[in-house]
Amino acid sequence: MESEEGEIMYSLAKQMISEKEVRRKITILEQLLSTAQMTTKDLAQQLGVSQRTVFHDLQTLRYELPEDWQLEAQGNQGVSLTASRPVALYEVWEFYMEQSLAMVVLKGLLFKRELSVVSFLMDNGVSYETLKRQVQKMNQELTDFQLTIRLTRSQLSWVGEESSLRVFYHRLLTPFTHQHFFFEDYQVHESNYRDFLASLKRQNKQAKTEEIFGICWFFINTIRIKAGCSIENLHYEEDDLAFSYQESIQTLYQKEGVLLKGDEAFFAYFCFLESWSYLLSPDVSQLLQKNYGHLFQRGKAYLNTLVEGVLLADDQELLEDLVLFQVKYYESKSLTDKFLGEYAEVLHVCQEKFPSLYQDVARSLATGELEGITEVSNHAVSNLVLLIQTAKARLNLQPLRVFLIFQGEPAWKQFLIQELQDLAGKRVKLIEINATEVPTDVKKTDIILSNLPLEKTLASVVSLSMVPTDRELWEFRKLIQKRYL
């Protein structure tokens, strides 16, 4: 449901909000949006607080919510959130952002180089000491972005590279691109970005992009340039053929009254390049194959250096992915690493889930197996690991084996096999066998589903009822998730 997605989308925003009460209220509403009703005991467990605290928060929420939102108590059944129309998660965030001093600070510093502390304190009705405590908490969360907020008696300002600052704002604001709180003071026209993408298609320079991802970059770059906060000292290659998109990008920003020059022009182009999906459009595929034949050759040779790589060397989609990765890295190593670092949690997934492939890729890159790429960051290694692992899964080289031992009415059994296969997904191979046919080469990674008692085996066994229960199906899915995300 939406709350799980929200945990991912809004995780940085939650980190930045240090007001515990505001965070709790947002979390309560998130939970009630995804679940028809919840008891105060369940909410307290989710929040890690007492039921008394939850009661207090619910009472406060009743007075704060918009008129068409209502919290209703259902006796012992719990609490539910009702509204005269469907409520979206972003509306919850928009409603509470203004109550967070951290968000008010971040919004102010998005539009200006510096903020007057005296004016800020008067406008927001807080003391200097309160603001000081808030900034100290915010700076703890900003460490990973190599940024700091400097507070003096007279002004608030950012300390750090402008490119790092924009990466931070992009991660923070992508979920809020359509909301008013951060962008109400300056209306950037996202329709201009969509027109820009459409014009590329008409010019036969189409590229599949993450649209909201790119629109958010467009917003942030436009706002920061108009605030007089410029990107400087970038190292990049202007003569690359993919740079042909630059003229269209400059036209896009001109519609917002921004004249792109020098480093700003390249940064805006690189933001667009970073939004390209690795599932390439036919136009981009043709562009790469026409102009980067040597990179395809190096990519193919590189795959042969990897364990099992020879099995992937003829995978055209993977080769195109590798070429696009090389083009991004060639354009600007420093920006590639910085942009990939925006999603640090992905690195941890790659290191923990694919340790041998991760080490294999790191070793190969260190010896210069890909064109012009030697000193790579861990984030770049993880990016390649994901591309290679995706290709391996696409080719279905090692499907997870699940053996079904089931005695029952034949028509029901056939229906059950189909349902279990659909539940398991395409990378699971469901094999029907008899109790006497358990293979001798069964492995720890294998799973056996059975409604008959079995002798001890290396495989994980899930006992099924004639009609599998929710608990049994969840046990099956949990075993699959050990192998996959």
Short mmCIF file of C-alpha atoms in Angstrom, two decimals:
data_model
loop_
_atom_site.label_atom_id
_atom_site.label_comp_id
_atom_site.label_asym_id
_atom_site.label_seq_id
_atom_site.Cartn_x
_atom_site.Cartn_y
_atom_site.Cartn_z
CA MET A 1 0.00 0.00 0.00
CA GLU A 2 0.95 3.65 -0.13
CA SER A 3 2.58 3.85 3.31
CA GLU A 4 5.36 1.41 2.34
CA GLU A 5 6.07 3.50 -0.74
CA GLY A 6 5.92 6.59 1.44
CA GLU A 7 8.56 5.23 3.78
CA ILE A 8 10.94 5.16 0.81
CA MET A 9 9.83 8.34 -0.94
CA TYR A 10 9.71 10.56 2.11
CA SER A 11 12.55 9.03 4.15
CA LEU A 12 14.86 12.05 3.82
CA ALA A 13 12.05 14.46 4.71
CA LYS A 14 11.39 12.45 7.87
CA GLN A 15 15.07 12.54 8.75
CA MET A 16 15.12 16.32 8.43
CA ILE A 17 12.05 16.89 10.63
CA SER A 18 13.40 16.91 14.17
CA GLU A 19 10.07 17.82 15.83
CA LYS A 20 9.03 14.44 17.22
CA GLU A 21 5.36 15.39 17.53
CA VAL A 22 5.13 16.42 13.87
CA ARG A 23 6.86 13.21 12.77
CA ARG A 24 4.47 11.11 14.87
CA LYS A 25 1.39 12.81 13.43
CA ILE A 26 2.60 12.25 9.88
CA THR A 27 3.32 8.59 10.64
CA ILE A 28 -0.10 8.08 12.26
CA LEU A 29 -1.87 9.47 9.20
CA GLU A 30 0.34 7.41 6.87
CA GLN A 31 -0.64 4.26 8.75
CA LEU A 32 -4.34 5.12 8.72
CA LEU A 33 -4.22 5.84 4.98
CA SER A 34 -2.86 2.37 4.25
CA THR A 35 -4.96 0.44 6.79
CA ALA A 36 -8.72 0.67 7.17
CA GLN A 37 -8.43 0.95 10.95
CA MET A 38 -5.81 0.47 13.62
CA THR A 39 -5.91 0.17 17.38
CA THR A 40 -4.01 2.64 19.52
CA LYS A 41 -1.93 -0.29 20.76
CA ASP A 42 -0.81 -1.09 17.20
CA LEU A 43 -0.08 2.57 16.51
CA ALA A 44 1.94 2.84 19.70
CA GLN A 45 4.02 -0.18 18.67
CA GLN A 46 4.61 1.28 15.22
CA LEU A 47 5.74 4.59 16.71
CA GLY A 48 7.67 3.18 19.66
CA VAL A 49 5.72 5.31 22.15
CA SER A 50 3.07 4.77 24.83
CA GLN A 51 -0.64 4.50 24.10
CA ARG A 52 -1.12 7.63 26.17
CA THR A 53 1.07 9.56 23.71
CA VAL A 54 -0.96 8.18 20.80
CA PHE A 55 -4.21 9.24 22.48
CA HIS A 56 -2.79 12.74 22.89
CA ASP A 57 -1.69 12.91 19.25
CA LEU A 58 -5.07 11.68 18.01
CA GLN A 59 -6.88 14.27 20.09
CA THR A 60 -4.68 17.03 18.65
CA LEU A 61 -5.12 15.70 15.11
CA ARG A 62 -8.91 15.97 15.37
CA TYR A 63 -8.61 19.74 15.72
CA GLU A 64 -5.90 20.16 13.07
CA LEU A 65 -7.18 18.12 10.14
CA PRO A 66 -8.98 19.75 7.20
CA GLU A 67 -12.77 19.87 7.49
CA ASP A 68 -13.35 16.99 5.07
CA TRP A 69 -10.97 14.67 6.98
CA GLN A 70 -12.21 12.93 10.11
CA LEU A 71 -10.73 10.57 12.69
CA GLU A 72 -13.36 8.12 13.85
CA ALA A 73 -13.10 5.77 16.83
CA GLN A 74 -14.68 2.35 16.23
CA GLY A 75 -14.87 1.15 19.83
CA ASN A 76 -12.45 -1.70 20.42
CA GLN A 77 -11.90 -2.04 16.67
CA GLY A 78 -9.60 0.96 16.56
CA VAL A 79 -9.35 4.30 14.76
CA SER A 80 -9.99 5.08 11.10
CA LEU A 81 -9.40 8.08 8.84
CA THR A 82 -12.36 9.03 6.67
CA ALA A 83 -12.79 11.80 4.12
CA SER A 84 -15.40 13.03 1.68
CA ARG A 85 -12.90 12.28 -1.11
CA PRO A 86 -9.82 10.04 -1.48
CA VAL A 87 -6.82 11.35 0.49
CA ALA A 88 -3.34 11.16 -1.06
CA LEU A 89 -0.23 10.77 1.04
CA TYR A 90 1.36 13.95 -0.33
CA GLU A 91 -1.58 15.93 1.11
CA VAL A 92 -0.65 14.75 4.60
CA TRP A 93 2.89 16.01 4.08
CA GLU A 94 1.78 19.30 2.59
CA PHE A 95 -0.49 19.93 5.56
CA TYR A 96 2.26 19.38 8.16
CA MET A 97 5.31 20.83 6.42
CA GLU A 98 4.54 24.32 7.63
CA GLN A 99 4.63 23.05 11.23
CA SER A 100 8.24 21.89 10.85
CA LEU A 101 10.84 24.57 11.46
CA ALA A 102 13.39 22.47 9.54
CA MET A 103 11.21 22.51 6.41
CA VAL A 104 10.65 26.26 6.72
CA VAL A 105 14.44 26.77 6.92
CA LEU A 106 15.09 24.50 3.93
CA LYS A 107 12.43 26.24 1.87
CA GLY A 108 13.87 29.67 2.66
CA LEU A 109 17.42 28.59 1.79
CA LEU A 110 16.26 27.08 -1.51
CA PHE A 111 15.27 30.50 -2.85
CA LYS A 112 17.99 32.72 -1.34
CA ARG A 113 21.74 32.67 -0.78
CA GLU A 114 21.17 33.66 2.82
CA LEU A 115 18.33 34.46 5.19
CA SER A 116 18.17 37.33 7.67
CA VAL A 117 17.99 35.71 11.11
CA VAL A 118 16.15 38.67 12.66
CA SER A 119 13.44 38.60 9.98
CA PHE A 120 13.22 34.80 10.11
CA LEU A 121 12.72 34.74 13.90
CA MET A 122 10.02 37.42 13.70
CA ASP A 123 8.19 35.79 10.79
CA ASN A 124 8.14 32.35 12.45
CA GLY A 125 7.73 33.37 16.09
CA VAL A 126 10.69 31.37 17.43
CA SER A 127 13.70 32.27 19.56
CA TYR A 128 17.31 32.27 18.42
CA GLU A 129 18.07 29.37 20.79
CA THR A 130 15.25 27.30 19.31
CA LEU A 131 16.55 27.96 15.81
CA LYS A 132 20.09 27.12 16.92
CA ARG A 133 19.01 23.74 18.31
CA GLN A 134 17.09 23.01 15.12
CA VAL A 135 20.08 23.83 12.88
CA GLN A 136 22.36 21.61 14.98
CA LYS A 137 19.98 18.67 14.47
CA MET A 138 19.68 19.38 10.75
CA ASN A 139 23.45 19.47 10.33
CA GLN A 140 23.72 15.98 11.77
CA GLU A 141 21.48 14.71 8.94
CA LEU A 142 23.34 16.70 6.28
CA THR A 143 26.71 15.03 6.85
CA ASP A 144 26.22 12.44 4.09
CA PHE A 145 25.67 15.24 1.57
CA GLN A 146 28.86 17.13 2.63
CA LEU A 147 26.74 20.13 3.55
CA THR A 148 26.30 22.36 6.59
CA ILE A 149 23.94 25.19 7.49
CA ARG A 150 25.84 28.11 9.00
CA LEU A 151 23.97 30.12 11.62
CA THR A 152 25.17 33.44 13.02
CA ARG A 153 23.27 36.13 14.88
CA SER A 154 22.67 37.91 11.58
CA GLN A 155 22.22 35.25 8.88
CA LEU A 156 21.50 31.68 7.83
CA SER A 157 23.39 30.27 4.83
CA TRP A 158 24.65 27.06 3.23
CA VAL A 159 28.25 25.85 3.38
CA GLY A 160 29.28 23.33 0.70
CA GLU A 161 29.46 22.84 -3.05
CA GLU A 162 26.47 24.08 -5.00
CA SER A 163 26.29 20.81 -6.93
CA SER A 164 26.07 18.87 -3.63
CA LEU A 165 23.36 21.25 -2.46
CA ARG A 166 21.26 20.63 -5.56
CA VAL A 167 21.69 16.86 -5.20
CA PHE A 168 20.37 17.16 -1.63
CA TYR A 169 17.36 19.22 -2.68
CA HIS A 170 16.62 16.83 -5.52
CA ARG A 171 16.51 13.83 -3.20
CA LEU A 172 14.39 15.77 -0.71
CA LEU A 173 11.91 17.29 -3.15
CA THR A 174 11.30 14.69 -5.88
CA PRO A 175 8.23 13.36 -3.97
CA PHE A 176 6.96 16.94 -3.55
CA THR A 177 7.37 18.14 -7.13
CA HIS A 178 3.61 18.67 -7.56
CA GLN A 179 3.09 20.25 -4.14
CA HIS A 180 2.75 23.87 -3.26
CA PHE A 181 4.74 24.27 -0.04
CA PHE A 182 8.21 24.43 -1.60
CA PHE A 183 7.24 25.88 -4.96
CA GLU A 184 4.32 28.20 -4.18
CA ASP A 185 6.57 31.29 -4.11
CA TYR A 186 7.87 30.63 -7.60
CA GLN A 187 5.78 28.78 -10.17
CA VAL A 188 8.11 26.85 -12.46
CA HIS A 189 6.08 25.45 -15.34
CA GLU A 190 6.43 21.69 -15.55
CA SER A 191 4.43 21.84 -18.80
CA ASN A 192 7.54 23.39 -20.37
CA TYR A 193 9.52 20.26 -19.49
CA ARG A 194 6.89 18.00 -21.02
CA ASP A 195 6.87 20.17 -24.16
CA PHE A 196 10.66 19.84 -24.23
CA LEU A 197 10.41 16.02 -24.19
CA ALA A 198 7.76 16.13 -26.92
CA SER A 199 9.94 18.38 -29.09
CA LEU A 200 12.82 15.92 -28.80
CA LYS A 201 10.54 13.23 -30.17
CA ARG A 202 9.67 15.44 -33.14
CA GLN A 203 13.40 16.04 -33.74
CA ASN A 204 14.12 12.28 -33.64
CA LYS A 205 16.24 12.79 -30.53
CA GLN A 206 13.83 11.08 -28.15
CA ALA A 207 15.07 9.63 -24.85
CA LYS A 208 13.11 7.61 -22.32
CA THR A 209 13.34 9.55 -19.07
CA GLU A 210 12.06 9.45 -15.52
CA GLU A 211 9.75 12.42 -16.06
CA ILE A 212 9.17 13.62 -12.48
CA PHE A 213 12.86 12.99 -11.73
CA GLY A 214 13.79 15.33 -14.59
CA ILE A 215 11.12 17.93 -13.80
CA CYS A 216 12.42 18.22 -10.25
CA TRP A 217 15.93 18.90 -11.57
CA PHE A 218 14.43 21.55 -13.87
CA PHE A 219 12.69 23.22 -10.91
CA ILE A 220 15.75 23.21 -8.65
CA ASN A 221 18.21 24.41 -11.30
CA THR A 222 15.91 27.24 -12.37
CA ILE A 223 15.30 28.41 -8.79
CA ARG A 224 18.98 28.26 -7.74
CA ILE A 225 20.21 30.05 -10.86
CA LYS A 226 17.68 32.85 -10.31
CA ALA A 227 18.83 33.05 -6.68
CA GLY A 228 22.35 33.79 -7.95
CA CYS A 229 23.79 30.48 -6.69
CA SER A 230 25.87 29.15 -9.55
CA ILE A 231 27.61 25.87 -10.36
CA GLU A 232 31.35 26.29 -10.90
CA ASN A 233 34.54 24.35 -11.65
CA LEU A 234 33.03 21.32 -13.36
CA HIS A 235 35.20 19.03 -15.46
CA TYR A 236 33.44 17.75 -18.54
CA GLU A 237 33.82 16.91 -22.25
CA GLU A 238 31.79 19.20 -24.51
CA ASP A 239 32.70 17.46 -27.76
CA ASP A 240 30.81 14.27 -26.95
CA LEU A 241 28.04 13.48 -29.46
CA ALA A 242 25.35 13.09 -26.80
CA PHE A 243 25.90 16.78 -26.02
CA SER A 244 23.75 17.51 -29.11
CA TYR A 245 20.77 17.73 -26.73
CA GLN A 246 22.22 20.91 -25.26
CA GLU A 247 20.54 23.35 -27.67
CA SER A 248 17.07 22.00 -26.85
CA ILE A 249 17.84 22.17 -23.11
CA GLN A 250 18.93 25.80 -23.40
CA THR A 251 15.64 26.60 -25.15
CA LEU A 252 13.77 24.89 -22.30
CA TYR A 253 15.41 27.05 -19.62
CA GLN A 254 14.97 30.22 -21.69
CA LYS A 255 11.21 29.73 -21.31
CA GLU A 256 11.75 30.26 -17.56
CA GLY A 257 13.89 33.33 -18.16
CA VAL A 258 17.20 31.53 -17.57
CA LEU A 259 20.14 31.80 -19.98
CA LEU A 260 22.34 28.75 -19.51
CA LYS A 261 26.07 29.31 -19.89
CA GLY A 262 29.26 27.36 -19.21
CA ASP A 263 29.13 25.06 -16.22
CA GLU A 264 25.42 25.72 -15.65
CA ALA A 265 24.68 24.63 -19.22
CA PHE A 266 26.58 21.39 -18.75
CA PHE A 267 25.03 20.70 -15.34
CA ALA A 268 21.51 21.13 -16.74
CA TYR A 269 22.40 18.78 -19.61
CA PHE A 270 23.88 16.22 -17.21
CA CYS A 271 20.73 16.32 -15.06
CA PHE A 272 18.76 15.42 -18.18
CA LEU A 273 21.23 12.67 -19.07
CA GLU A 274 20.94 11.25 -15.54
CA SER A 275 17.18 10.97 -15.95
CA TRP A 276 17.58 8.60 -18.92
CA SER A 277 16.17 5.19 -18.25
CA TYR A 278 18.48 2.25 -18.88
CA LEU A 279 15.60 0.73 -20.85
CA LEU A 280 16.60 2.71 -23.92
CA SER A 281 14.27 4.18 -26.50
CA PRO A 282 14.94 3.12 -30.13
CA ASP A 283 16.33 6.59 -30.92
CA VAL A 284 18.91 6.54 -28.15
CA SER A 285 19.78 2.93 -28.95
CA GLN A 286 20.51 3.92 -32.56
CA LEU A 287 22.52 6.95 -31.40
CA LEU A 288 24.72 4.78 -29.20
CA GLN A 289 25.23 2.05 -31.78
CA LYS A 290 26.07 4.56 -34.51
CA ASN A 291 28.57 6.63 -32.54
CA TYR A 292 30.01 4.35 -29.87
CA GLY A 293 30.95 1.14 -31.65
CA HIS A 294 34.24 0.96 -29.76
CA LEU A 295 32.39 1.13 -26.43
CA PHE A 296 30.22 -1.82 -27.45
CA GLN A 297 33.36 -3.81 -28.22
CA ARG A 298 34.92 -2.90 -24.89
CA GLY A 299 31.66 -3.73 -23.09
CA LYS A 300 31.51 -7.14 -24.69
CA ALA A 301 35.15 -7.85 -23.83
CA TYR A 302 34.53 -6.60 -20.29
CA LEU A 303 31.65 -9.04 -19.74
CA ASN A 304 33.92 -11.90 -20.76
CA THR A 305 36.23 -11.02 -17.86
CA LEU A 306 33.46 -11.57 -15.33
CA VAL A 307 32.44 -14.88 -13.82
CA GLU A 308 29.58 -16.14 -16.04
CA GLY A 309 30.09 -12.99 -18.11
CA VAL A 310 30.51 -14.93 -21.33
CA LEU A 311 26.84 -15.93 -20.99
CA LEU A 312 25.87 -12.25 -21.01
CA ALA A 313 28.23 -10.89 -23.66
CA ASP A 314 25.64 -11.20 -26.45
CA ASP A 315 22.83 -9.61 -24.45
CA GLN A 316 22.15 -6.46 -26.51
CA GLU A 317 20.17 -4.72 -23.76
CA LEU A 318 22.99 -5.16 -21.27
CA LEU A 319 25.59 -3.97 -23.79
CA GLU A 320 23.54 -0.82 -24.41
CA ASP A 321 23.24 -0.30 -20.66
CA LEU A 322 27.03 -0.58 -20.29
CA VAL A 323 27.60 1.92 -23.12
CA LEU A 324 25.18 4.44 -21.56
CA PHE A 325 26.96 3.99 -18.23
CA GLN A 326 30.32 4.65 -19.92
CA VAL A 327 28.96 7.74 -21.67
CA LYS A 328 27.73 9.15 -18.34
CA TYR A 329 31.04 8.41 -16.68
CA TYR A 330 32.99 9.86 -19.61
CA GLU A 331 30.96 13.09 -19.53
CA SER A 332 31.81 13.76 -15.88
CA LYS A 333 33.22 11.24 -13.43
CA SER A 334 32.77 13.59 -10.47
CA LEU A 335 29.11 14.31 -11.23
CA THR A 336 28.34 10.66 -11.98
CA ASP A 337 29.69 9.63 -8.59
CA LYS A 338 27.89 12.49 -6.86
CA PHE A 339 24.55 11.75 -8.51
CA LEU A 340 24.80 8.03 -7.80
CA GLY A 341 25.63 8.85 -4.19
CA GLU A 342 22.22 10.52 -3.91
CA TYR A 343 20.81 7.04 -3.25
CA ALA A 344 23.35 5.63 -0.81
CA GLU A 345 20.98 2.92 0.44
CA VAL A 346 21.18 1.21 -2.96
CA LEU A 347 24.91 0.66 -2.40
CA HIS A 348 24.22 -1.29 0.78
CA VAL A 349 21.72 -3.54 -1.01
CA CYS A 350 24.29 -4.39 -3.70
CA GLN A 351 27.09 -5.07 -1.23
CA GLU A 352 24.94 -7.29 0.98
CA LYS A 353 22.89 -9.11 -1.66
CA PHE A 354 25.52 -9.67 -4.37
CA PRO A 355 28.90 -9.70 -2.56
CA SER A 356 30.78 -11.95 -5.02
CA LEU A 357 29.52 -10.10 -8.11
CA TYR A 358 30.28 -6.79 -6.41
CA GLN A 359 33.90 -7.83 -5.77
CA ASP A 360 34.21 -9.25 -9.31
CA VAL A 361 33.00 -5.99 -10.88
CA ALA A 362 35.23 -3.86 -8.64
CA ARG A 363 38.32 -5.92 -9.58
CA SER A 364 37.55 -5.76 -13.31
CA LEU A 365 37.01 -2.01 -13.28
CA ALA A 366 40.20 -1.42 -11.30
CA THR A 367 42.18 -3.01 -14.15
CA GLY A 368 40.63 -0.70 -16.76
CA GLU A 369 38.38 -3.22 -18.48
CA LEU A 370 35.87 -0.52 -19.45
CA GLU A 371 36.80 2.43 -21.66
CA GLY A 372 38.35 5.22 -19.62
CA ILE A 373 36.97 3.94 -16.31
CA THR A 374 39.49 2.94 -13.65
CA GLU A 375 39.17 4.82 -10.38
CA VAL A 376 35.48 4.26 -9.74
CA SER A 377 33.43 4.91 -6.64
CA ASN A 378 31.58 2.20 -4.74
CA HIS A 379 28.37 3.75 -6.02
CA ALA A 380 29.50 3.27 -9.62
CA VAL A 381 30.36 -0.37 -8.90
CA SER A 382 26.91 -0.92 -7.40
CA ASN A 383 25.31 0.65 -10.48
CA LEU A 384 27.05 -1.85 -12.75
CA VAL A 385 26.18 -4.71 -10.40
CA LEU A 386 22.50 -3.82 -10.73
CA LEU A 387 22.68 -3.69 -14.53
CA ILE A 388 24.45 -7.07 -14.72
CA GLN A 389 22.19 -8.71 -12.13
CA THR A 390 19.12 -7.44 -13.99
CA ALA A 391 20.41 -9.04 -17.19
CA LYS A 392 21.10 -12.33 -15.40
CA ALA A 393 17.55 -12.38 -14.06
CA ARG A 394 16.19 -11.47 -17.48
CA LEU A 395 17.95 -14.46 -19.01
CA ASN A 396 16.70 -16.58 -16.10
CA LEU A 397 20.04 -18.32 -15.69
CA GLN A 398 19.39 -19.60 -12.17
CA PRO A 399 15.67 -19.84 -11.40
CA LEU A 400 14.74 -20.68 -7.86
CA ARG A 401 13.49 -24.28 -7.71
CA VAL A 402 10.25 -24.93 -5.85
CA PHE A 403 8.97 -28.51 -5.68
CA LEU A 404 5.26 -29.09 -5.11
CA ILE A 405 4.16 -32.36 -3.48
CA PHE A 406 0.39 -32.25 -3.26
CA GLN A 407 -2.32 -34.89 -3.06
CA GLY A 408 -5.85 -33.69 -3.79
CA GLU A 409 -8.69 -33.43 -6.29
CA PRO A 410 -7.02 -33.13 -9.75
CA ALA A 411 -8.85 -30.03 -10.96
CA TRP A 412 -8.14 -28.25 -7.68
CA LYS A 413 -4.49 -29.29 -7.89
CA GLN A 414 -4.12 -27.84 -11.39
CA PHE A 415 -5.70 -24.59 -10.26
CA LEU A 416 -3.41 -24.47 -7.20
CA ILE A 417 -0.28 -25.00 -9.32
CA GLN A 418 -1.24 -22.06 -11.49
CA GLU A 419 -1.96 -19.81 -8.50
CA LEU A 420 1.29 -20.71 -6.73
CA GLN A 421 3.32 -20.07 -9.89
CA ASP A 422 1.70 -16.67 -10.35
CA LEU A 423 2.32 -15.85 -6.70
CA ALA A 424 5.98 -16.89 -6.96
CA GLY A 425 6.74 -14.94 -10.12
CA LYS A 426 8.57 -15.68 -13.35
CA ARG A 427 12.00 -16.28 -11.78
CA VAL A 428 10.70 -19.22 -9.76
CA LYS A 429 10.42 -22.63 -11.40
CA LEU A 430 7.55 -24.59 -9.85
CA ILE A 431 8.05 -28.34 -10.33
CA GLU A 432 5.33 -30.88 -9.54
CA ILE A 433 6.67 -34.17 -8.13
CA ASN A 434 5.53 -37.15 -6.05
CA ALA A 435 6.71 -37.71 -2.48
CA THR A 436 9.09 -40.43 -3.72
CA GLU A 437 10.63 -38.17 -6.39
CA VAL A 438 12.47 -35.62 -4.24
CA PRO A 439 15.71 -35.15 -6.22
CA THR A 440 19.00 -36.28 -4.69
CA ASP A 441 20.65 -32.99 -5.63
CA VAL A 442 18.23 -30.89 -3.56
CA LYS A 443 19.91 -27.73 -2.18
CA LYS A 444 19.47 -25.37 0.74
CA THR A 445 18.19 -22.77 -1.69
CA ASP A 446 15.38 -25.07 -2.89
CA ILE A 447 11.88 -24.96 -1.43
CA ILE A 448 9.39 -27.81 -1.03
CA LEU A 449 5.66 -27.16 -0.71
CA SER A 450 3.83 -30.22 0.54
CA ASN A 451 0.57 -31.37 2.09
CA LEU A 452 2.20 -34.69 3.02
CA PRO A 453 4.70 -35.44 5.81
CA LEU A 454 8.27 -35.67 4.50
CA GLU A 455 11.58 -37.01 5.69
CA LYS A 456 14.26 -34.50 6.68
CA THR A 457 15.77 -32.69 3.70
CA LEU A 458 18.21 -29.86 2.99
CA ALA A 459 15.49 -27.80 1.33
CA SER A 460 13.15 -25.49 3.21
CA VAL A 461 9.74 -27.13 3.61
CA VAL A 462 6.39 -25.32 3.84
CA SER A 463 3.46 -27.50 4.90
CA LEU A 464 0.29 -26.70 3.02
CA SER A 465 -3.35 -27.22 3.93
CA MET A 466 -5.80 -28.38 1.25
CA VAL A 467 -6.63 -24.70 0.84
CA PRO A 468 -3.40 -22.89 1.78
CA THR A 469 -3.83 -20.40 4.62
CA ASP A 470 -2.56 -16.83 4.65
CA ARG A 471 0.15 -17.87 7.11
CA GLU A 472 1.35 -20.71 4.85
CA LEU A 473 1.42 -18.48 1.77
CA TRP A 474 3.26 -15.78 3.69
CA GLU A 475 5.85 -18.36 4.80
CA PHE A 476 6.34 -19.31 1.16
CA ARG A 477 6.71 -15.69 0.06
CA LYS A 478 9.14 -15.00 2.89
CA LEU A 479 11.41 -17.81 1.70
CA ILE A 480 11.33 -16.39 -1.83
CA GLN A 481 12.19 -12.93 -0.51
CA LYS A 482 15.40 -14.30 1.00
CA ARG A 483 16.52 -14.90 -2.57
CA TYR A 484 15.00 -11.77 -4.13
CA LEU A 485 14.06 -8.34 -2.83
#
